[in-house]
mmCIF file of C-alpha atoms and ligand atoms in Angstrom:
data_model
loop_
_atom_site.group_PDB
_atom_site.id
_atom_site.type_symbol
_atom_site.label_atom_id
_atom_site.label_comp_id
_atom_site.label_asym_id
_atom_site.label_seq_id
_atom_site.Cartn_x
_atom_site.Cartn_y
_atom_site.Cartn_z
ATOM 1 C CA MET A 1 15.020 -11.317 10.037
ATOM 2 C CA LYS A 2 12.070 -12.537 7.445
ATOM 3 C CA LEU A 3 9.346 -10.723 5.518
ATOM 4 C CA TYR A 4 6.047 -12.414 5.167
ATOM 5 C CA HIS A 5 4.718 -11.309 1.405
ATOM 6 C CA SER A 6 1.958 -11.764 -0.647
ATOM 7 C CA PRO A 7 2.656 -10.634 -4.392
ATOM 8 C CA GLN A 8 -0.012 -8.348 -6.206
ATOM 9 C CA ALA A 9 -1.675 -7.748 -2.341
ATOM 10 C CA PRO A 10 -1.228 -3.962 -1.829
ATOM 11 C CA ASN A 11 -0.197 -3.709 1.480
ATOM 12 C CA PRO A 12 2.490 -6.136 0.891
ATOM 13 C CA GLU A 13 3.576 -4.537 -1.979
ATOM 14 C CA ARG A 14 4.010 -1.310 -0.281
ATOM 15 C CA VAL A 15 6.570 -3.120 1.888
ATOM 16 C CA THR A 16 8.507 -4.469 -1.186
ATOM 17 C CA ASN A 17 8.533 -1.644 -3.240
ATOM 18 C CA PHE A 18 10.115 0.414 -0.458
ATOM 19 C CA LEU A 19 12.918 -1.937 -0.455
ATOM 20 C CA LYS A 20 13.127 -1.705 -4.036
ATOM 21 C CA ALA A 21 13.228 1.855 -4.191
ATOM 22 C CA LYS A 22 16.103 1.492 -1.273
ATOM 23 C CA GLY A 23 17.849 -0.995 -3.536
ATOM 24 C CA LYS A 24 17.592 -3.483 -0.685
ATOM 25 C CA LEU A 25 15.137 -6.202 -1.692
ATOM 26 C CA GLY A 26 17.513 -8.763 -2.353
ATOM 27 C CA ASP A 27 19.119 -8.158 1.334
ATOM 28 C CA VAL A 28 15.933 -9.670 3.069
ATOM 29 C CA GLU A 29 14.706 -12.854 3.636
ATOM 30 C CA VAL A 30 11.370 -13.221 1.771
ATOM 31 C CA GLU A 31 8.285 -16.142 2.260
ATOM 32 C CA GLU A 32 5.353 -15.837 0.220
ATOM 33 C CA ILE A 33 2.105 -16.069 1.726
ATOM 34 C CA SER A 34 -0.879 -16.885 -0.749
ATOM 35 C CA ILE A 35 -4.074 -15.183 0.725
ATOM 36 C CA MET A 36 -5.819 -16.633 -2.274
ATOM 37 C CA LYS A 37 -5.308 -20.079 -0.911
ATOM 38 C CA GLN A 38 -5.832 -18.899 2.614
ATOM 39 C CA GLU A 39 -2.366 -20.042 3.722
ATOM 40 C CA HIS A 40 -2.835 -16.431 5.818
ATOM 41 C CA LYS A 41 -5.516 -18.523 7.994
ATOM 42 C CA THR A 42 -3.102 -21.206 9.109
ATOM 43 C CA ASP A 43 -2.296 -21.825 12.870
ATOM 44 C CA ASP A 44 1.559 -21.623 11.719
ATOM 45 C CA TYR A 45 1.132 -17.894 10.202
ATOM 46 C CA ARG A 46 -1.400 -17.195 13.030
ATOM 47 C CA LYS A 47 1.262 -17.629 15.502
ATOM 48 C CA VAL A 48 3.144 -15.058 13.172
ATOM 49 C CA SER A 49 0.484 -12.379 12.669
ATOM 50 C CA PRO A 50 -2.601 -13.082 15.026
ATOM 51 C CA PHE A 51 -4.664 -10.690 12.820
ATOM 52 C CA SER A 52 -4.086 -13.046 9.855
ATOM 53 C CA GLN A 53 -2.840 -10.450 7.593
ATOM 54 C CA VAL A 54 0.180 -9.876 5.368
ATOM 55 C CA PRO A 55 2.548 -8.527 5.496
ATOM 56 C CA SER A 56 4.488 -9.274 8.706
ATOM 57 C CA LEU A 57 7.929 -9.078 9.826
ATOM 58 C CA VAL A 58 9.914 -11.088 11.951
ATOM 59 C CA LEU A 59 13.258 -9.670 13.483
ATOM 60 C CA ASP A 60 16.178 -11.873 14.152
ATOM 61 C CA ASP A 61 15.173 -10.859 18.192
ATOM 62 C CA GLY A 62 11.637 -12.527 17.637
ATOM 63 C CA THR A 63 10.106 -9.112 17.359
ATOM 64 C CA THR A 64 7.024 -9.272 15.412
ATOM 65 C CA LEU A 65 5.772 -6.078 13.236
ATOM 66 C CA THR A 66 2.603 -6.392 11.376
ATOM 67 C CA GLU A 67 1.775 -3.314 9.981
ATOM 68 C CA SER A 68 2.938 -2.338 6.507
ATOM 69 C CA ARG A 69 3.749 1.383 7.658
ATOM 70 C CA ALA A 70 5.448 0.375 10.603
ATOM 71 C CA ILE A 71 7.533 -1.934 8.869
ATOM 72 C CA CYS A 72 8.617 0.251 6.292
ATOM 73 C CA THR A 73 9.648 2.778 9.240
ATOM 74 C CA TYR A 74 11.953 0.196 10.441
ATOM 75 C CA PHE A 75 13.184 -0.415 7.150
ATOM 76 C CA GLU A 76 13.786 3.291 6.944
ATOM 77 C CA GLY A 77 15.733 2.893 10.079
ATOM 78 C CA ILE A 78 18.381 0.501 8.822
ATOM 79 C CA PHE A 79 18.340 1.475 5.468
ATOM 80 C CA PRO A 80 18.314 5.207 5.667
ATOM 81 C CA GLU A 81 19.327 5.814 2.075
ATOM 82 C CA PRO A 82 17.544 6.815 -0.022
ATOM 83 C CA ASN A 83 15.409 8.896 2.298
ATOM 84 C CA LEU A 84 11.565 7.946 1.858
ATOM 85 C CA MET A 85 9.705 9.270 5.234
ATOM 86 C CA GLY A 86 11.291 12.829 5.902
ATOM 87 C CA ALA A 87 14.922 14.147 6.652
ATOM 88 C CA ASP A 88 13.412 16.911 8.905
ATOM 89 C CA PRO A 89 10.488 17.675 10.794
ATOM 90 C CA LYS A 90 8.413 19.516 8.101
ATOM 91 C CA GLU A 91 9.174 16.693 5.557
ATOM 92 C CA LYS A 92 8.101 14.145 7.851
ATOM 93 C CA ALA A 93 4.624 15.681 8.628
ATOM 94 C CA LEU A 94 4.099 16.555 4.916
ATOM 95 C CA ILE A 95 4.867 13.060 3.886
ATOM 96 C CA GLU A 96 2.926 11.371 6.597
ATOM 97 C CA MET A 97 -0.124 13.646 5.688
ATOM 98 C CA TRP A 98 -0.081 12.769 2.264
ATOM 99 C CA ASP A 99 0.689 8.908 2.923
ATOM 100 C CA ARG A 100 -2.342 9.017 5.687
ATOM 101 C CA ARG A 101 -4.555 10.700 3.121
ATOM 102 C CA VAL A 102 -3.821 8.099 0.408
ATOM 103 C CA GLU A 103 -4.368 4.966 2.846
ATOM 104 C CA LEU A 104 -7.364 6.346 4.688
ATOM 105 C CA MET A 105 -9.370 8.215 2.219
ATOM 106 C CA LEU A 106 -8.172 6.473 -1.161
ATOM 107 C CA PHE A 107 -7.004 2.879 -0.271
ATOM 108 C CA ILE A 108 -9.155 2.228 2.321
ATOM 109 C CA GLN A 109 -12.344 3.600 0.597
ATOM 110 C CA PHE A 110 -11.139 1.183 -2.543
ATOM 111 C CA ALA A 111 -10.850 -1.966 -0.194
ATOM 112 C CA THR A 112 -14.277 -1.434 1.012
ATOM 113 C CA TRP A 113 -15.471 -1.257 -2.305
ATOM 114 C CA PHE A 114 -13.654 -4.142 -3.486
ATOM 115 C CA ARG A 115 -14.070 -6.586 -0.590
ATOM 116 C CA ASN A 116 -18.021 -5.528 -0.449
ATOM 117 C CA THR A 117 -18.457 -6.135 -3.940
ATOM 118 C CA HIS A 118 -16.173 -8.721 -5.685
ATOM 119 C CA PRO A 119 -16.900 -12.379 -5.988
ATOM 120 C CA ALA A 120 -13.532 -13.331 -5.328
ATOM 121 C CA MET A 121 -13.971 -11.565 -1.977
ATOM 122 C CA ALA A 122 -17.004 -13.537 -0.589
ATOM 123 C CA PRO A 123 -15.378 -15.952 1.341
ATOM 124 C CA LEU A 124 -12.900 -13.332 3.015
ATOM 125 C CA GLU A 125 -15.781 -10.634 3.350
ATOM 126 C CA VAL A 126 -18.443 -12.232 5.628
ATOM 127 C CA PRO A 127 -21.160 -10.700 4.926
ATOM 128 C CA GLN A 128 -20.432 -8.362 1.436
ATOM 129 C CA LEU A 129 -22.485 -5.360 1.849
ATOM 130 C CA PRO A 130 -23.094 -4.013 -1.680
ATOM 131 C CA GLU A 131 -24.449 -0.884 -0.500
ATOM 132 C CA ALA A 132 -21.254 -0.244 1.715
ATOM 133 C CA GLY A 133 -19.317 -0.862 -1.336
ATOM 134 C CA ALA A 134 -21.264 1.563 -3.633
ATOM 135 C CA LYS A 135 -20.676 4.369 -1.016
ATOM 136 C CA ALA A 136 -16.832 3.751 -0.526
ATOM 137 C CA GLU A 137 -16.594 3.773 -4.524
ATOM 138 C CA LYS A 138 -18.099 7.141 -4.585
ATOM 139 C CA GLY A 139 -15.328 7.987 -1.891
ATOM 140 C CA ALA A 140 -12.586 6.590 -3.763
ATOM 141 C CA ARG A 141 -13.499 8.231 -7.147
ATOM 142 C CA ALA A 142 -13.842 11.365 -5.399
ATOM 143 C CA MET A 143 -10.448 11.210 -3.577
ATOM 144 C CA ALA A 144 -8.729 10.285 -6.546
ATOM 145 C CA LYS A 145 -9.686 13.341 -8.360
ATOM 146 C CA ARG A 146 -8.973 15.315 -5.619
ATOM 147 C CA ILE A 147 -5.005 13.597 -5.732
ATOM 148 C CA ASP A 148 -5.235 14.243 -9.780
ATOM 149 C CA ALA A 149 -5.477 17.836 -9.213
ATOM 150 C CA HIS A 150 -2.563 17.954 -6.747
ATOM 151 C CA LEU A 151 -0.384 16.254 -9.169
ATOM 152 C CA GLY A 152 -1.473 18.846 -11.628
ATOM 153 C CA GLU A 153 0.697 21.258 -9.622
ATOM 154 C CA ASN A 154 3.366 18.874 -7.767
ATOM 155 C CA ASP A 155 5.590 16.399 -9.465
ATOM 156 C CA PHE A 156 5.086 14.047 -6.416
ATOM 157 C CA LEU A 157 2.954 13.697 -3.514
ATOM 158 C CA ALA A 158 4.632 15.778 -0.721
ATOM 159 C CA ALA A 159 7.634 17.546 0.134
ATOM 160 C CA GLY A 160 8.319 18.239 -3.395
ATOM 161 C CA ARG A 161 10.272 14.905 -4.004
ATOM 162 C CA PHE A 162 9.429 10.822 -4.034
ATOM 163 C CA SER A 163 8.347 9.178 -0.601
ATOM 164 C CA ILE A 164 6.629 6.738 0.859
ATOM 165 C CA ALA A 165 3.575 8.525 -0.074
ATOM 166 C CA ASP A 166 4.050 7.934 -3.701
ATOM 167 C CA ILE A 167 4.349 4.275 -3.043
ATOM 168 C CA THR A 168 1.343 3.663 -0.923
ATOM 169 C CA LEU A 169 -0.400 5.440 -4.173
ATOM 170 C CA TYR A 170 1.988 3.766 -6.710
ATOM 171 C CA CYS A 171 0.580 0.278 -5.140
ATOM 172 C CA PHE A 172 -2.819 1.556 -5.178
ATOM 173 C CA THR A 173 -2.927 2.408 -8.804
ATOM 174 C CA GLY A 174 -1.896 -1.146 -9.731
ATOM 175 C CA PHE A 175 -4.041 -2.867 -7.416
ATOM 176 C CA ALA A 176 -7.375 -0.766 -8.630
ATOM 177 C CA GLY A 177 -7.318 -2.954 -11.795
ATOM 178 C CA VAL A 178 -8.858 -5.738 -9.749
ATOM 179 C CA MET A 179 -11.987 -3.382 -10.132
ATOM 180 C CA LYS A 180 -11.305 -2.485 -13.654
ATOM 181 C CA TRP A 181 -10.373 0.777 -12.665
ATOM 182 C CA LYS A 182 -7.353 2.334 -13.880
ATOM 183 C CA PRO A 183 -7.099 5.959 -12.228
ATOM 184 C CA HIS A 184 -3.674 6.585 -14.077
ATOM 185 C CA GLU A 185 -5.511 6.127 -17.554
ATOM 186 C CA GLU A 186 -8.652 8.055 -16.355
ATOM 187 C CA PHE A 187 -7.024 11.065 -14.704
ATOM 188 C CA GLU A 188 -3.890 12.605 -16.996
ATOM 189 C CA ASN A 189 -1.818 13.942 -14.153
ATOM 190 C CA ILE A 190 -1.976 10.937 -12.010
ATOM 191 C CA GLY A 191 -0.626 8.789 -15.494
ATOM 192 C CA LYS A 192 2.197 11.169 -15.424
ATOM 193 C CA TRP A 193 2.790 10.829 -11.967
ATOM 194 C CA ARG A 194 2.789 7.085 -12.347
ATOM 195 C CA GLU A 195 5.545 7.171 -14.810
ATOM 196 C CA ARG A 196 7.555 9.481 -12.299
ATOM 197 C CA ALA A 197 7.205 7.057 -9.623
ATOM 198 C CA LYS A 198 7.822 4.058 -11.545
ATOM 199 C CA ALA A 199 11.294 5.232 -12.627
ATOM 200 C CA GLU A 200 12.255 6.192 -8.823
ATOM 201 C CA ILE A 201 11.338 2.360 -7.278
ATOM 202 C CA GLY A 202 13.207 1.120 -10.351
HETATM 203 N N1 LIG B 301 -2.893 -2.313 8.071
HETATM 204 C C1 LIG B 301 -2.624 -3.384 7.825
HETATM 205 C C2 LIG B 301 -3.419 -4.147 6.625
HETATM 206 C C3 LIG B 301 -2.615 -5.418 6.182
HETATM 207 C C4 LIG B 301 -3.820 -5.746 5.088
HETATM 208 O O1 LIG B 301 -4.941 -5.749 5.232
HETATM 209 N N2 LIG B 301 -3.711 -7.010 4.505
HETATM 210 C C5 LIG B 301 -4.133 -7.696 3.632
HETATM 211 C C6 LIG B 301 -3.554 -7.968 2.175
HETATM 212 S S1 LIG B 301 -3.593 -6.494 1.621
HETATM 213 C C7 LIG B 301 -4.682 -9.273 4.120
HETATM 214 O O2 LIG B 301 -3.831 -9.709 4.516
HETATM 215 N N3 LIG B 301 -5.845 -9.609 3.784
HETATM 216 C C8 LIG B 301 -6.078 -10.788 4.014
HETATM 217 C C9 LIG B 301 -7.811 -10.869 4.702
HETATM 218 O O3 LIG B 301 -8.346 -9.980 4.766
HETATM 219 O O4 LIG B 301 -8.159 -12.031 5.163
HETATM 220 C C10 LIG B 301 -1.120 -2.996 7.035
HETATM 221 O O5 LIG B 301 -1.088 -2.138 6.377
HETATM 222 O O6 LIG B 301 -0.203 -3.928 7.115
#
């Protein structure tokens, strides 16, 4: 199998950090695709990922997975330890709930802010809509505040232990720096949680 990866891009990093936390990053062949050089828009890569997005995982039988969470689900199945997506129905549901909250209410709001206002995104986001970006910025900042409150009472996001939800948030906190925003410096609980999450990823 082969994993197509873009270093520093948050969705691909979600998958590589997931593999790292399982101690399996070295077991998977990785090919880098530069988004800034628009390598994801070449005809060759479009054959792998028709939506021209990274990451993608191509299995040995030719099956292709092009959603980061679906790729993590596959890796959870073939590399079950340590469990990162829930060991019983309640854990699975709680972890999915928090992972989706981070993805939909924080990550996507942030991406909308970033893509509509950052000059480097102008060639990829046509047209950029600064008003949409400003509205999404408010949503992202409000959600970060809610997550900080949650982490004031919990060591990890879901089920009382480290999981994919923490990996998704960890990738986000790193990526937010592209807008000169460091939620882990602005929010004390997110800052302390980030150290714990970093130790788990290894
Ligand atoms: N839902 C997809 C989103 C993937 C995605 O948006 N990837 C970004 C990098 S983080 C990308 O490929 N962007 C290229 C572009 O927008 O042209 C997933 O989670 O895998």
